[in-house]
Coordinates of C-alpha atoms and ligand atoms in Angstrom, one line a residue:
M1 CA 3.6 -1.3 23.2
S2 CA 5.1 -2.2 19.9
E3 CA 6.7 -5.3 18.5
W4 CA 8.2 -5.7 14.9
L5 CA 6.8 -8.3 12.6
W6 CA 9.2 -9.8 9.8
D7 CA 7.3 -10.9 6.6
H8 CA 10.5 -12.8 5.1
G9 CA 10.5 -12.8 1.1
G10 CA 13.9 -14.3 -0.6
E11 CA 16.8 -14.8 0.6
G12 CA 18.0 -12.4 2.8
F13 CA 15.3 -9.9 2.7
A14 CA 11.9 -9.0 4.5
H15 CA 9.1 -6.4 4.6
V16 CA 9.3 -5.5 8.6
Y17 CA 6.1 -3.4 10.0
R18 CA 6.1 -2.1 13.4
A19 CA 2.9 -3.6 15.0
E20 CA 1.1 -1.1 17.3
E21 CA -1.4 -3.5 18.6
V22 CA -2.0 -7.2 18.3
L23 CA -5.5 -7.5 18.2
F24 CA -6.0 -11.1 17.8
D25 CA -3.5 -13.9 18.3
A26 CA -4.3 -17.4 18.3
T27 CA -3.2 -20.7 17.0
S28 CA -5.6 -22.8 14.8
P29 CA -5.3 -26.5 13.8
Y30 CA -3.5 -25.3 10.9
Q31 CA -1.5 -22.1 11.6
R32 CA -0.9 -19.0 13.8
V33 CA -3.5 -16.3 13.2
R34 CA -3.3 -12.7 14.1
I35 CA -4.7 -9.1 13.4
I36 CA -2.1 -6.6 14.0
R37 CA -2.7 -2.7 13.7
T38 CA 0.2 -1.2 12.3
P39 CA 0.7 2.9 11.3
A40 CA 1.8 2.0 7.8
F41 CA -0.9 -0.6 6.3
G42 CA -3.8 -0.5 9.2
R43 CA -5.0 -3.6 10.3
M44 CA -3.5 -6.7 8.6
L45 CA -3.9 -10.4 8.8
V46 CA -0.8 -12.4 9.1
L47 CA -0.9 -16.2 9.2
D48 CA 2.3 -17.7 10.8
D49 CA 4.9 -14.8 10.0
A50 CA 3.4 -14.0 6.4
V51 CA 1.2 -11.1 5.5
Q52 CA -2.1 -12.0 4.0
T53 CA -4.0 -8.7 3.6
S54 CA -4.1 -5.6 5.0
E55 CA -6.7 -2.5 5.1
A56 CA -4.3 -0.4 2.9
D57 CA -3.9 -2.2 -0.1
E58 CA -6.2 -5.2 0.0
F59 CA -8.0 -3.8 -3.2
C60 CA -4.8 -4.4 -5.2
Y61 CA -4.7 -7.9 -4.9
H62 CA -8.4 -8.9 -4.8
E63 CA -9.1 -6.9 -7.5
M64 CA -7.1 -8.3 -10.0
L65 CA -7.2 -12.2 -8.6
A66 CA -11.0 -11.5 -9.1
H67 CA -12.2 -9.1 -12.1
L68 CA -9.6 -10.2 -14.9
P69 CA -10.7 -13.9 -14.9
L70 CA -14.6 -13.0 -14.2
V71 CA -14.2 -10.3 -17.5
T72 CA -12.6 -12.5 -19.6
H73 CA -15.5 -15.0 -18.9
P74 CA -18.6 -14.4 -21.3
A75 CA -20.9 -14.5 -18.5
P76 CA -20.1 -16.2 -15.1
K77 CA -23.4 -17.1 -12.9
R78 CA -21.3 -19.7 -11.1
V79 CA -17.9 -19.0 -9.0
L80 CA -15.9 -21.1 -6.9
I81 CA -13.4 -19.6 -4.5
I82 CA -10.6 -22.1 -2.7
G83 CA -9.3 -20.5 0.4
G84 CA -9.7 -16.4 0.7
G85 CA -10.6 -16.9 4.6
D86 CA -10.6 -12.8 4.7
G87 CA -13.5 -12.7 2.3
G88 CA -12.2 -9.8 0.1
L89 CA -11.8 -11.7 -3.1
L90 CA -15.6 -13.0 -2.1
E91 CA -16.7 -9.3 -1.8
E92 CA -15.3 -8.4 -5.4
A93 CA -16.4 -11.6 -6.9
L94 CA -20.1 -10.4 -5.6
K95 CA -20.0 -7.2 -7.6
H96 CA -20.5 -9.2 -10.8
P97 CA -24.2 -10.4 -11.5
V98 CA -23.3 -13.8 -10.4
E99 CA -26.0 -16.2 -9.2
R100 CA -23.9 -18.5 -6.8
V101 CA -20.2 -18.5 -5.0
V102 CA -19.1 -21.0 -3.1
M103 CA -16.3 -20.2 -0.8
V104 CA -14.4 -23.1 0.4
E105 CA -11.8 -22.3 3.3
I106 CA -10.1 -24.9 5.4
D107 CA -9.7 -22.5 8.8
R108 CA -12.8 -20.9 10.5
M109 CA -10.4 -18.8 12.8
V110 CA -9.2 -16.9 9.6
V111 CA -12.8 -15.8 8.5
D112 CA -14.1 -15.1 12.6
A113 CA -11.0 -13.1 13.1
T114 CA -11.1 -11.1 9.9
R115 CA -14.8 -10.7 10.1
Q116 CA -14.4 -9.3 13.8
W117 CA -11.1 -7.3 13.6
I118 CA -11.2 -6.1 9.8
P119 CA -14.7 -6.1 8.8
Q120 CA -14.2 -3.8 6.0
I121 CA -12.3 -6.3 3.9
P122 CA -15.2 -8.7 3.7
G123 CA -17.9 -6.1 4.1
N124 CA -21.5 -8.1 4.0
A125 CA -20.1 -10.3 1.7
F126 CA -20.4 -13.8 3.9
D127 CA -24.5 -12.7 4.4
D128 CA -24.8 -12.0 0.6
P129 CA -27.6 -14.7 -0.2
R130 CA -25.6 -16.1 -3.2
T131 CA -22.9 -16.9 -0.8
E132 CA -22.3 -20.7 0.4
L133 CA -19.6 -20.8 2.7
R134 CA -17.5 -24.4 3.4
I135 CA -15.3 -24.9 6.1
E136 CA -13.3 -27.8 4.8
D137 CA -9.8 -28.8 2.5
G138 CA -10.4 -27.1 -0.9
F139 CA -8.4 -30.0 -2.3
A140 CA -10.9 -32.6 -1.1
Y141 CA -13.8 -30.7 -1.8
V142 CA -12.9 -30.4 -5.5
R143 CA -12.0 -33.9 -5.9
A144 CA -15.5 -35.1 -5.1
C145 CA -17.6 -32.2 -6.6
A146 CA -20.1 -33.0 -8.6
E147 CA -21.2 -29.0 -9.3
R148 CA -19.9 -27.3 -12.6
F149 CA -18.8 -23.6 -12.3
D150 CA -17.9 -20.9 -14.6
V151 CA -15.1 -19.5 -12.7
A152 CA -12.5 -21.0 -10.2
L153 CA -10.4 -18.8 -8.0
V154 CA -7.4 -19.9 -6.0
D155 CA -6.6 -17.5 -3.1
S156 CA -4.4 -19.4 -1.1
T157 CA -1.6 -19.1 1.2
D158 CA 2.0 -19.9 -0.4
P159 CA 2.7 -23.4 -0.8
Q160 CA 3.3 -24.6 2.9
G161 CA 1.1 -27.1 5.1
P162 CA -2.5 -27.6 3.7
S163 CA -2.1 -25.3 0.6
V164 CA 0.7 -27.2 -0.9
P165 CA -1.7 -29.7 -3.4
L166 CA -3.5 -26.4 -4.2
F167 CA -0.5 -25.8 -6.7
G168 CA -0.3 -29.3 -7.9
A169 CA -1.5 -30.8 -11.4
P170 CA -3.7 -33.3 -9.8
F171 CA -5.6 -30.4 -8.3
Y172 CA -5.9 -28.3 -11.7
G173 CA -7.0 -31.5 -13.3
D174 CA -9.7 -31.8 -11.0
L175 CA -10.5 -27.8 -11.3
Y176 CA -10.9 -28.5 -15.1
R177 CA -13.2 -31.4 -14.6
I178 CA -15.7 -29.0 -12.6
L179 CA -15.4 -26.2 -15.0
G180 CA -17.6 -25.4 -17.7
E181 CA -16.7 -25.4 -21.4
D182 CA -16.3 -21.5 -21.3
G183 CA -14.4 -22.4 -17.7
I184 CA -11.8 -20.1 -16.7
L185 CA -9.4 -20.5 -13.2
A186 CA -7.0 -18.0 -11.7
V187 CA -4.8 -18.6 -8.9
Q188 CA -2.0 -16.6 -7.1
S189 CA 1.2 -17.7 -8.2
G190 CA 3.7 -16.0 -6.1
S191 CA 6.7 -13.4 -6.5
P192 CA 7.9 -12.9 -10.0
L193 CA 11.2 -11.9 -8.2
Y194 CA 11.9 -14.8 -5.5
Q195 CA 9.5 -17.3 -6.4
Q196 CA 10.2 -18.1 -9.9
D197 CA 10.5 -21.5 -9.6
L198 CA 6.8 -21.6 -8.3
V199 CA 5.7 -19.2 -11.1
A200 CA 7.1 -22.0 -13.8
E201 CA 5.8 -25.1 -11.8
V202 CA 2.1 -23.5 -11.6
R203 CA 2.3 -22.7 -15.4
R204 CA 3.7 -26.2 -16.3
N205 CA 0.9 -27.9 -14.0
L206 CA -1.9 -25.9 -15.7
R207 CA -0.8 -26.4 -19.3
Q208 CA -1.1 -30.1 -18.7
Y209 CA -4.9 -29.4 -18.8
F210 CA -5.8 -25.6 -20.2
P211 CA -5.1 -24.7 -23.7
V212 CA -4.8 -20.8 -22.8
V213 CA -2.4 -20.1 -19.9
R214 CA -1.4 -16.5 -19.0
T215 CA 0.4 -14.8 -16.1
Y216 CA -0.3 -11.3 -14.9
L217 CA 1.1 -8.8 -12.6
A218 CA 0.0 -6.7 -10.0
C219 CA 1.4 -4.0 -7.0
V220 CA 0.6 -5.3 -3.6
P221 CA 2.7 -3.2 -1.3
S222 CA 2.2 -5.4 1.9
Y223 CA 4.0 -8.3 0.1
P224 CA 7.6 -8.7 0.3
G225 CA 9.1 -7.5 -3.3
V226 CA 5.7 -5.9 -3.8
L227 CA 5.3 -7.3 -7.7
W228 CA 3.1 -10.2 -7.2
T229 CA 1.6 -12.8 -10.0
F230 CA -1.7 -14.3 -10.6
T231 CA -2.0 -17.3 -13.3
V232 CA -5.1 -17.8 -15.5
G233 CA -5.9 -21.3 -17.0
S234 CA -8.7 -20.7 -19.5
K235 CA -10.6 -23.6 -21.7
R236 CA -11.3 -21.2 -24.4
H237 CA -11.2 -17.3 -23.8
D238 CA -8.0 -15.5 -23.7
P239 CA -7.7 -12.7 -21.3
R240 CA -5.4 -11.0 -23.8
A241 CA -8.0 -10.6 -26.2
V242 CA -10.5 -8.7 -24.0
P243 CA -10.9 -5.5 -25.4
A244 CA -10.6 -2.4 -22.9
E245 CA -14.2 -0.9 -23.6
Q246 CA -15.2 -4.6 -22.7
V247 CA -13.5 -4.5 -19.5
E248 CA -15.2 -0.8 -18.8
R249 CA -18.6 -1.9 -19.7
R250 CA -18.3 -4.9 -17.2
V251 CA -17.2 -2.9 -14.0
A252 CA -19.1 -0.1 -14.9
G253 CA -20.3 1.2 -11.3
M254 CA -18.1 -1.2 -9.3
S255 CA -16.0 1.8 -8.2
L256 CA -12.7 -0.4 -8.3
R257 CA -9.4 1.2 -7.4
Y258 CA -7.1 -0.8 -9.0
Y259 CA -8.2 -2.7 -12.1
T260 CA -9.5 -0.9 -15.5
G261 CA -9.2 -1.8 -19.0
S262 CA -5.7 -0.4 -19.2
V263 CA -4.4 -1.8 -16.2
H264 CA -5.8 -5.3 -17.5
A265 CA -4.0 -5.2 -20.9
A266 CA -0.8 -3.6 -19.1
S267 CA -1.0 -6.6 -16.3
L268 CA -0.4 -9.0 -19.2
I269 CA 2.5 -7.8 -20.7
A270 CA 5.4 -9.5 -19.0
P271 CA 8.6 -7.5 -18.7
P272 CA 11.9 -9.2 -20.2
F273 CA 13.4 -10.6 -17.1
L274 CA 9.7 -12.3 -16.3
R275 CA 9.6 -13.5 -20.0
E276 CA 12.3 -15.6 -19.8
V277 CA 10.4 -17.5 -16.9
L278 CA 7.2 -17.5 -18.4
E279 CA 8.9 -19.3 -21.6
A280 CA 10.8 -21.9 -19.6
Ligands
SAM1 N1 -3.4 -13.4 -0.6 C1 -2.9 -14.3 0.1 C2 -1.9 -14.9 -0.1 O1 -1.4 -14.6 -1.2 O2 -0.8 -15.3 0.5 C3 -4.0 -15.6 1.0 C4 -4.9 -15.0 1.5 S1 -6.0 -16.1 2.2 C5 -6.3 -15.8 3.7 C6 -5.4 -17.9 2.2 C7 -6.2 -18.8 2.4 O3 -5.8 -20.4 2.3 C8 -6.3 -19.1 4.3 O4 -7.2 -18.6 4.9 C9 -5.8 -20.4 4.5 O5 -6.5 -21.0 5.7 C10 -6.5 -21.1 3.5 N2 -6.1 -22.4 2.7 C11 -4.9 -22.9 2.7 N3 -4.8 -24.4 2.6 C12 -6.2 -24.4 2.2 C13 -6.9 -25.6 1.5 N4 -6.2 -26.7 1.6 N5 -7.9 -25.7 1.7 C14 -8.8 -24.6 1.7 N6 -8.4 -23.2 2.3 C15 -6.9 -23.4 2.5

């Protein structure tokens, strides 16, 4: 039995995957949740028709969204994750000597389906005593939050349905309020090829609050167009000013497969086609 999954990117193109097996397929109050097995990328989490993560390349995305902001902060102890239901980002964050990670995911079905069918992505992160998992809307949680954090990471779906407010200025303003004086926020900000408006909008919204705004790149083979962006909003520390030696020192022993001191520096260099977008 095989069927094809079409994950549409921009106008007129898509990544197409042959699904050898559909391991899980159900619809939650928020979205259709599927776990499929593919020959090229192994098991994949698919929400509606968009690939979220896969066995083969989850490290590319999760390492870059987690480690660049966590290493840029001098000594993060309290981390907030919004979204990230597959637990891959949580697992990366817990590799640091943090004391507490609060993860706020709106859809329990995403967490349960990934833990059951792709357990190697979260590993034991959900059982780590430092983890607090909250199943609720991230926008509402941050708006009412009284706790303070050092680093916040937003690993949301692309802007549709419940994730739309997670790209907006009011949400970034609320996050600015609950981040400490060395506070750093990092968000997934879409494709630099076919979501240039989104990248520019995220930067504009972050700049309303954060003096330092930096967009960086990574290759995520299972995402349409492969090249992906993340954007940091920082109160004080500039990821561009982090020496490679500091990165190597901070990630020593984590046996990372993507993020290194030189990748950190290179990811912050925008090629000319993107510089126009970033300067917009
Ligand atoms: N890396 C993926 C991407 O870039 O498309 C995102 C992966 S992660 C699975 C996205 C998660 O965000 C989903 O589990 C979804 O349920 C969650 N999410 C969407 N809107 C949310 C909200 N308002 N509050 C909390 N979680 C939300």
